[in-house]
Coordinates of C-alpha atoms in Angstrom, one line a residue:
M1 CA 153.7 60.7 69.3
F2 CA 150.5 59.0 68.3
L3 CA 149.0 57.4 65.3
L4 CA 145.3 57.2 64.6
W5 CA 144.2 53.9 63.0
D6 CA 140.7 53.1 61.9
F7 CA 141.2 49.3 62.4
T8 CA 143.5 47.1 64.3
M9 CA 145.8 44.5 62.7
H10 CA 148.4 43.1 65.1
T11 CA 148.9 39.5 63.9
Q12 CA 148.9 37.8 60.5
S13 CA 146.4 35.3 61.8
N14 CA 143.7 37.9 62.4
L15 CA 144.3 40.0 59.3
T16 CA 141.4 38.6 57.3
T17 CA 139.0 38.9 60.2
M18 CA 140.1 42.4 61.0
N19 CA 139.7 43.5 57.3
E20 CA 136.2 42.0 57.2
K21 CA 135.4 43.8 60.5
A22 CA 136.9 47.0 59.3
E23 CA 134.8 47.0 56.1
S24 CA 131.7 47.0 58.3
D25 CA 133.0 49.4 61.0
S26 CA 135.9 51.7 60.0
T27 CA 135.5 54.0 62.9
K28 CA 138.0 52.6 65.3
V29 CA 140.3 55.0 67.1
I30 CA 143.6 53.5 68.1
L31 CA 146.3 55.5 69.8
H32 CA 150.0 54.5 69.3
F33 CA 152.5 55.3 72.0
D34 CA 156.2 54.9 71.2
V35 CA 158.6 56.0 74.0
D36 CA 161.7 57.5 72.5
A37 CA 165.1 56.5 74.0
F38 CA 163.2 54.1 76.4
Y39 CA 166.2 52.6 78.2
A40 CA 167.8 56.1 78.7
Q41 CA 164.5 57.5 80.1
C42 CA 164.2 54.6 82.5
E43 CA 167.7 55.3 83.8
E44 CA 166.9 59.0 84.1
I45 CA 163.9 58.1 86.2
R46 CA 166.0 55.8 88.4
D47 CA 168.7 58.5 88.7
P48 CA 167.4 62.0 88.0
S49 CA 171.0 63.5 88.1
L50 CA 171.4 61.8 84.6
R51 CA 168.7 64.0 83.0
S52 CA 171.0 66.9 82.1
K53 CA 174.0 64.8 81.2
P54 CA 174.8 63.0 77.9
L55 CA 173.8 59.4 78.7
G56 CA 174.4 56.2 76.8
I57 CA 173.0 52.8 77.6
T58 CA 175.4 50.0 76.7
Q59 CA 175.0 46.3 75.9
K60 CA 178.2 44.4 75.0
F61 CA 180.4 46.8 73.1
I62 CA 177.7 49.2 71.7
V63 CA 175.6 52.1 72.9
V64 CA 172.1 50.7 72.2
T65 CA 170.4 54.0 72.9
C66 CA 171.1 57.5 74.2
N67 CA 169.3 60.5 75.5
Y68 CA 168.9 63.9 73.7
P69 CA 172.0 65.6 75.3
A70 CA 174.1 62.7 73.9
R71 CA 172.5 62.9 70.5
Q72 CA 173.3 66.6 70.4
S73 CA 176.9 65.7 70.8
G74 CA 176.8 63.3 67.8
V75 CA 176.2 60.0 69.6
A76 CA 173.7 57.7 67.8
K77 CA 172.1 54.5 68.9
L78 CA 174.0 51.3 67.9
T79 CA 177.3 53.2 67.9
T80 CA 180.4 51.4 69.4
I81 CA 181.3 52.6 72.8
N82 CA 184.8 53.8 71.6
E83 CA 183.2 55.8 68.8
A84 CA 180.6 57.3 71.1
L85 CA 183.3 58.4 73.6
K86 CA 185.3 60.0 70.8
K87 CA 182.3 62.0 69.9
C88 CA 181.3 62.8 73.4
P89 CA 184.0 62.3 76.0
E90 CA 181.7 63.4 78.9
L91 CA 179.2 60.6 77.9
V92 CA 177.9 58.8 81.0
L93 CA 177.6 55.0 80.2
V94 CA 175.2 52.8 82.1
N95 CA 175.3 49.0 81.6
G96 CA 171.9 48.0 80.2
E97 CA 172.4 44.3 79.9
D98 CA 170.1 43.5 82.9
L99 CA 166.7 44.1 81.4
T100 CA 164.8 43.8 84.7
P101 CA 164.4 47.6 85.3
Y102 CA 163.3 48.1 81.7
R103 CA 160.7 45.3 81.9
E104 CA 159.4 46.7 85.1
M105 CA 159.0 50.2 83.6
S106 CA 157.4 48.7 80.5
R107 CA 154.9 46.9 82.7
K108 CA 154.1 50.2 84.5
L109 CA 153.7 52.0 81.2
Y110 CA 151.3 49.3 79.9
D111 CA 149.3 49.3 83.2
V112 CA 148.8 53.1 83.0
L113 CA 147.9 53.1 79.2
S114 CA 145.6 50.1 79.4
E115 CA 143.4 51.9 81.9
A116 CA 142.2 54.0 78.8
G117 CA 141.0 50.9 76.9
P118 CA 142.1 47.5 75.5
A119 CA 145.8 47.7 74.8
E120 CA 148.5 45.7 73.0
K121 CA 152.3 45.9 73.4
L122 CA 155.1 45.6 70.9
G123 CA 158.4 45.2 72.6
M124 CA 159.0 47.2 75.7
D125 CA 158.4 50.7 74.5
E126 CA 155.3 50.6 72.2
V127 CA 151.7 50.3 73.2
W128 CA 148.5 50.6 71.1
V129 CA 145.3 51.6 72.9
D130 CA 141.8 51.2 71.5
V131 CA 139.9 54.3 72.7
T132 CA 137.0 53.9 70.4
H133 CA 134.5 53.5 73.3
R134 CA 135.7 56.7 74.8
C135 CA 135.4 58.6 71.5
R136 CA 131.9 57.4 70.9
R137 CA 130.8 58.8 74.3
L138 CA 132.0 62.3 73.3
P139 CA 129.3 64.9 72.5
P140 CA 129.0 65.7 68.8
V141 CA 131.0 68.7 67.6
P142 CA 128.8 71.6 66.6
S143 CA 129.2 72.4 62.9
Q144 CA 130.4 76.0 63.6
A145 CA 133.0 74.8 66.2
T146 CA 136.7 75.1 65.4
V147 CA 138.2 71.6 65.4
A148 CA 141.8 71.3 66.8
T149 CA 144.4 69.8 64.4
W150 CA 146.4 66.8 65.3
H151 CA 149.6 65.3 64.0
G152 CA 149.8 61.6 63.0
H153 CA 148.6 59.3 60.4
V154 CA 145.2 57.9 59.4
H155 CA 145.3 54.3 58.3
R156 CA 142.2 53.0 56.5
A157 CA 141.1 49.4 56.1
A158 CA 140.7 49.9 52.4
D159 CA 144.5 50.6 52.2
A160 CA 145.5 47.5 54.1
V161 CA 147.4 44.6 52.5
K162 CA 145.2 41.6 52.5
S163 CA 146.5 38.1 53.2
E164 CA 146.1 35.5 50.5

């Protein structure tokens, strides 16, 4: 999934500066990457045999996230372990209280994506990458060319909420 933004606004302190900059240059291209079921995908990478099984990642007494096979069985994130096992008795549970492997995978994800341009993280599974410089180097699209469609959102500086 990606979102296309025409300006960046990541902290309250730079909101005014970013709005002023966006008014003069609203051609920024920012890609947003949000990894779905991040902890579950990390465990599937660590143990590929889990990929085809319903998988839930637990912390304390809840399933904090689960993979798609578990979701198809009715398990949802933030479900109690007992409730999840009632919905899906074959659910494989992995203790996710040690965040070390998830932090390592998050760092690897950030390292790869930041090669494309300046990047910012939010939590462990979201990264925004400014690819404006790459887009500006692209050749112009001929007027008769068919332009591919994309799915996402366009956020404009004029629509931003300004800080008082």
